[in-house]
Amino acid sequence: MASWCSTARACSAAIAAVVLFTSCRQRELPVYKTVPRFSLTSQTGQAFDSSSLNGSVWVADFFFTNCTGPCPRMSSRFRQIQKSFPSAPDLKFVSITVDPARDTPAVLTEYARKFSAEPGRWLMLTGPVETLQNLSRQVFMLGDIQGDLTHSTRFVLMDRKSQIRGFYQSNEPESIQQLTKDIQLLLKEKT
């Protein structure tokens, strides 16, 4: 009986060590592709060049301001994540409209104010439909946006080199928790 207890304790200790080792390891994030340089117009009406994001960790999404479906929830999630990282000025948020005809810089400015977007940290961008379509489909791999304003509700996470490192469902709390953890991981990485 004593040897069984010793064996059981040894097995329990070994299992505990494996669990501890596994939980302490950092998650390896894949690199899907590098986002090429692009130009749009910001909510201030100024030209925006994506090279201004170099050296920052950033999260992108596609939305439109008069959406009554998922967009307000997506923007609320961005606001929540922004508040979770108050002392991380190198964490940026990029919201790109799929409705450039209505989402003028003035409209985007008001929308940014409504969701407490920190100036310089959370950007609302617009541009020509063809450019937006290319960004959604070819660059961020989120599918088409043309026509009926349907768009992906996923968030896309980029590292300091503008490499896509993850996709997250904006409507799933577990996915948002994982996004928050992955942001923390990327903020610790050096360029």
mmCIF file of C-alpha atoms in Angstrom:
data_model
loop_
_atom_site.group_PDB
_atom_site.id
_atom_site.type_symbol
_atom_site.label_atom_id
_atom_site.label_comp_id
_atom_site.label_asym_id
_atom_site.label_seq_id
_atom_site.Cartn_x
_atom_site.Cartn_y
_atom_site.Cartn_z
ATOM 1 C CA MET A 1 0.000 0.000 0.000
ATOM 2 C CA ALA A 2 2.836 2.388 0.859
ATOM 3 C CA SER A 3 4.485 1.901 -2.532
ATOM 4 C CA TRP A 4 1.163 2.597 -4.301
ATOM 5 C CA CYS A 5 0.835 5.879 -2.370
ATOM 6 C CA SER A 6 4.400 6.826 -3.282
ATOM 7 C CA THR A 7 3.707 6.043 -6.934
ATOM 8 C CA ALA A 8 0.434 8.004 -6.845
ATOM 9 C CA ARG A 9 2.179 11.008 -5.268
ATOM 10 C CA ALA A 10 4.958 10.835 -7.859
ATOM 11 C CA CYS A 11 2.395 10.662 -10.694
ATOM 12 C CA SER A 12 0.430 13.559 -9.221
ATOM 13 C CA ALA A 13 3.605 15.624 -8.933
ATOM 14 C CA ALA A 14 4.554 14.814 -12.533
ATOM 15 C CA ILE A 15 1.092 15.764 -13.805
ATOM 16 C CA ALA A 16 1.173 19.010 -11.808
ATOM 17 C CA ALA A 17 4.591 19.852 -13.287
ATOM 18 C CA VAL A 18 3.324 19.264 -16.843
ATOM 19 C CA VAL A 19 0.222 21.396 -16.217
ATOM 20 C CA LEU A 20 2.341 24.172 -14.709
ATOM 21 C CA PHE A 21 4.851 24.064 -17.572
ATOM 22 C CA THR A 22 2.080 24.091 -20.185
ATOM 23 C CA SER A 23 0.239 26.993 -18.564
ATOM 24 C CA CYS A 24 3.433 29.056 -18.166
ATOM 25 C CA ARG A 25 4.466 28.783 -21.803
ATOM 26 C CA GLN A 26 3.544 31.744 -23.932
ATOM 27 C CA ARG A 27 1.125 31.179 -26.766
ATOM 28 C CA GLU A 28 2.808 31.272 -30.156
ATOM 29 C CA LEU A 29 0.914 33.542 -32.512
ATOM 30 C CA PRO A 30 1.070 32.691 -36.199
ATOM 31 C CA VAL A 31 2.139 35.235 -38.805
ATOM 32 C CA TYR A 32 -0.430 35.214 -41.595
ATOM 33 C CA LYS A 33 0.964 37.987 -43.798
ATOM 34 C CA THR A 34 2.315 41.519 -43.699
ATOM 35 C CA VAL A 35 -0.137 44.333 -44.319
ATOM 36 C CA PRO A 36 1.206 46.428 -47.210
ATOM 37 C CA ARG A 37 1.330 50.195 -46.941
ATOM 38 C CA PHE A 38 -2.022 51.857 -47.693
ATOM 39 C CA SER A 39 -3.461 55.377 -47.700
ATOM 40 C CA LEU A 40 -6.925 56.519 -46.645
ATOM 41 C CA THR A 41 -8.538 59.617 -45.102
ATOM 42 C CA SER A 42 -8.909 59.960 -41.322
ATOM 43 C CA GLN A 43 -11.830 61.351 -39.355
ATOM 44 C CA THR A 44 -9.942 64.652 -39.182
ATOM 45 C CA GLY A 45 -10.025 64.906 -42.978
ATOM 46 C CA GLN A 46 -6.256 64.485 -43.133
ATOM 47 C CA ALA A 47 -4.498 61.963 -45.331
ATOM 48 C CA PHE A 48 -3.660 58.805 -43.407
ATOM 49 C CA ASP A 49 -0.632 56.696 -44.289
ATOM 50 C CA SER A 50 -0.486 53.268 -42.679
ATOM 51 C CA SER A 51 3.272 53.644 -42.186
ATOM 52 C CA SER A 52 2.301 55.784 -39.171
ATOM 53 C CA LEU A 53 1.335 52.488 -37.495
ATOM 54 C CA ASN A 54 4.862 51.083 -37.771
ATOM 55 C CA GLY A 55 6.156 50.216 -34.316
ATOM 56 C CA SER A 56 2.645 49.936 -32.858
ATOM 57 C CA VAL A 57 0.486 46.936 -32.098
ATOM 58 C CA TRP A 58 -2.877 47.558 -33.754
ATOM 59 C CA VAL A 59 -6.317 46.083 -34.178
ATOM 60 C CA ALA A 60 -8.486 46.704 -37.257
ATOM 61 C CA ASP A 61 -12.141 46.266 -38.053
ATOM 62 C CA PHE A 62 -14.653 47.261 -40.721
ATOM 63 C CA PHE A 63 -17.901 49.045 -39.830
ATOM 64 C CA PHE A 64 -20.311 51.795 -40.865
ATOM 65 C CA THR A 65 -21.746 54.529 -38.676
ATOM 66 C CA ASN A 66 -25.473 54.118 -39.383
ATOM 67 C CA CYS A 67 -25.386 50.353 -38.794
ATOM 68 C CA THR A 68 -28.054 49.133 -36.398
ATOM 69 C CA GLY A 69 -26.663 45.598 -36.265
ATOM 70 C CA PRO A 70 -23.233 44.496 -35.070
ATOM 71 C CA CYS A 71 -21.235 47.716 -35.629
ATOM 72 C CA PRO A 72 -22.202 49.505 -32.389
ATOM 73 C CA ARG A 73 -21.344 46.338 -30.432
ATOM 74 C CA MET A 74 -18.015 46.083 -32.255
ATOM 75 C CA SER A 75 -17.208 49.718 -31.456
ATOM 76 C CA SER A 76 -18.215 49.150 -27.829
ATOM 77 C CA ARG A 77 -15.746 46.231 -27.709
ATOM 78 C CA PHE A 78 -13.000 48.483 -29.100
ATOM 79 C CA ARG A 79 -13.839 51.083 -26.435
ATOM 80 C CA GLN A 80 -13.680 48.359 -23.759
ATOM 81 C CA ILE A 81 -10.280 47.120 -24.997
ATOM 82 C CA GLN A 82 -8.987 50.705 -25.292
ATOM 83 C CA LYS A 83 -9.936 51.286 -21.640
ATOM 84 C CA SER A 84 -8.194 48.032 -20.645
ATOM 85 C CA PHE A 85 -4.862 49.431 -21.888
ATOM 86 C CA PRO A 86 -4.797 53.044 -20.649
ATOM 87 C CA SER A 87 -1.009 53.200 -20.421
ATOM 88 C CA ALA A 88 -0.256 51.618 -23.812
ATOM 89 C CA PRO A 89 0.039 54.511 -26.279
ATOM 90 C CA ASP A 90 1.637 52.124 -28.763
ATOM 91 C CA LEU A 91 -1.639 50.160 -29.012
ATOM 92 C CA LYS A 92 -3.785 51.556 -31.844
ATOM 93 C CA PHE A 93 -7.271 50.840 -33.149
ATOM 94 C CA VAL A 94 -8.208 51.245 -36.811
ATOM 95 C CA SER A 95 -11.872 51.259 -37.835
ATOM 96 C CA ILE A 96 -12.438 51.377 -41.586
ATOM 97 C CA THR A 97 -15.853 52.290 -42.958
ATOM 98 C CA VAL A 98 -17.573 50.227 -45.642
ATOM 99 C CA ASP A 99 -19.925 53.143 -46.414
ATOM 100 C CA PRO A 100 -17.696 55.984 -47.648
ATOM 101 C CA ALA A 101 -20.590 57.802 -49.362
ATOM 102 C CA ARG A 102 -22.220 58.550 -45.996
ATOM 103 C CA ASP A 103 -19.285 58.210 -43.593
ATOM 104 C CA THR A 104 -17.559 61.501 -44.279
ATOM 105 C CA PRO A 105 -14.770 62.693 -41.975
ATOM 106 C CA ALA A 106 -17.304 64.839 -40.069
ATOM 107 C CA VAL A 107 -19.606 61.842 -39.543
ATOM 108 C CA LEU A 108 -16.640 59.693 -38.481
ATOM 109 C CA THR A 109 -15.550 62.395 -36.009
ATOM 110 C CA GLU A 110 -18.972 62.378 -34.377
ATOM 111 C CA TYR A 111 -19.007 58.570 -34.259
ATOM 112 C CA ALA A 112 -15.530 58.577 -32.697
ATOM 113 C CA ARG A 113 -16.755 61.018 -30.038
ATOM 114 C CA LYS A 114 -19.808 58.826 -29.336
ATOM 115 C CA PHE A 115 -17.560 55.833 -28.596
ATOM 116 C CA SER A 116 -14.867 57.797 -26.690
ATOM 117 C CA ALA A 117 -12.206 57.030 -29.290
ATOM 118 C CA GLU A 118 -8.916 58.478 -28.057
ATOM 119 C CA PRO A 119 -7.572 60.891 -30.690
ATOM 120 C CA GLY A 120 -4.421 59.562 -32.309
ATOM 121 C CA ARG A 121 -5.007 56.143 -30.812
ATOM 122 C CA TRP A 122 -8.310 55.051 -32.376
ATOM 123 C CA LEU A 123 -8.554 56.037 -36.017
ATOM 124 C CA MET A 124 -11.713 56.103 -38.119
ATOM 125 C CA LEU A 125 -10.822 55.848 -41.794
ATOM 126 C CA THR A 126 -12.552 56.235 -45.151
ATOM 127 C CA GLY A 127 -11.544 56.146 -48.788
ATOM 128 C CA PRO A 128 -12.561 55.049 -52.269
ATOM 129 C CA VAL A 129 -14.782 51.955 -52.434
ATOM 130 C CA GLU A 130 -12.209 50.092 -54.558
ATOM 131 C CA THR A 131 -9.497 50.683 -51.946
ATOM 132 C CA LEU A 132 -11.777 49.615 -49.098
ATOM 133 C CA GLN A 133 -12.791 46.477 -51.003
ATOM 134 C CA ASN A 134 -9.145 45.594 -51.629
ATOM 135 C CA LEU A 135 -8.256 46.142 -47.968
ATOM 136 C CA SER A 136 -11.123 43.998 -46.710
ATOM 137 C CA ARG A 137 -10.734 41.150 -49.181
ATOM 138 C CA GLN A 138 -7.072 41.010 -50.198
ATOM 139 C CA VAL A 139 -5.196 42.624 -47.316
ATOM 140 C CA PHE A 140 -7.138 41.742 -44.146
ATOM 141 C CA MET A 141 -8.690 38.578 -45.642
ATOM 142 C CA LEU A 142 -12.191 39.427 -44.378
ATOM 143 C CA GLY A 143 -14.224 39.074 -47.578
ATOM 144 C CA ASP A 144 -16.183 41.448 -49.778
ATOM 145 C CA ILE A 145 -17.801 44.706 -48.680
ATOM 146 C CA GLN A 146 -19.369 45.891 -51.930
ATOM 147 C CA GLY A 147 -23.024 46.556 -52.456
ATOM 148 C CA ASP A 148 -25.245 45.868 -49.480
ATOM 149 C CA LEU A 149 -22.810 46.970 -46.727
ATOM 150 C CA THR A 150 -22.395 43.479 -45.334
ATOM 151 C CA HIS A 151 -18.955 43.024 -43.852
ATOM 152 C CA SER A 152 -17.006 40.813 -41.512
ATOM 153 C CA THR A 153 -17.470 41.279 -37.782
ATOM 154 C CA ARG A 154 -14.003 39.921 -36.989
ATOM 155 C CA PHE A 155 -11.185 41.950 -35.495
ATOM 156 C CA VAL A 156 -7.703 41.581 -36.961
ATOM 157 C CA LEU A 157 -4.596 41.915 -34.759
ATOM 158 C CA MET A 158 -1.298 43.234 -36.163
ATOM 159 C CA ASP A 159 2.108 43.297 -34.510
ATOM 160 C CA ARG A 160 4.677 46.129 -34.539
ATOM 161 C CA LYS A 161 5.769 45.104 -38.050
ATOM 162 C CA SER A 162 2.172 45.244 -39.366
ATOM 163 C CA GLN A 163 2.044 41.475 -39.621
ATOM 164 C CA ILE A 164 -1.385 39.904 -39.160
ATOM 165 C CA ARG A 165 -1.176 37.732 -36.039
ATOM 166 C CA GLY A 166 -4.793 36.810 -35.308
ATOM 167 C CA PHE A 167 -8.498 36.978 -36.134
ATOM 168 C CA TYR A 168 -11.158 37.307 -33.426
ATOM 169 C CA GLN A 169 -14.953 37.092 -33.471
ATOM 170 C CA SER A 170 -16.192 40.389 -32.059
ATOM 171 C CA ASN A 171 -19.420 38.838 -30.747
ATOM 172 C CA GLU A 172 -17.798 36.073 -28.689
ATOM 173 C CA PRO A 173 -16.610 37.013 -25.166
ATOM 174 C CA GLU A 174 -14.004 34.206 -25.162
ATOM 175 C CA SER A 175 -12.579 35.523 -28.423
ATOM 176 C CA ILE A 176 -12.319 39.051 -26.990
ATOM 177 C CA GLN A 177 -10.567 37.667 -23.895
ATOM 178 C CA GLN A 178 -8.082 35.896 -26.171
ATOM 179 C CA LEU A 179 -7.578 39.092 -28.176
ATOM 180 C CA THR A 180 -6.777 40.958 -24.956
ATOM 181 C CA LYS A 181 -4.221 38.308 -23.965
ATOM 182 C CA ASP A 182 -2.676 38.339 -27.423
ATOM 183 C CA ILE A 183 -2.416 42.145 -27.357
ATOM 184 C CA GLN A 184 -0.550 41.868 -24.054
ATOM 185 C CA LEU A 185 1.775 39.314 -25.593
ATOM 186 C CA LEU A 186 2.529 41.500 -28.635
ATOM 187 C CA LEU A 187 3.018 44.622 -26.529
ATOM 188 C CA LYS A 188 5.829 42.789 -24.706
ATOM 189 C CA GLU A 189 7.553 41.843 -27.985
ATOM 190 C CA LYS A 190 10.338 44.090 -29.156
ATOM 191 C CA THR A 191 10.651 45.037 -32.811
#
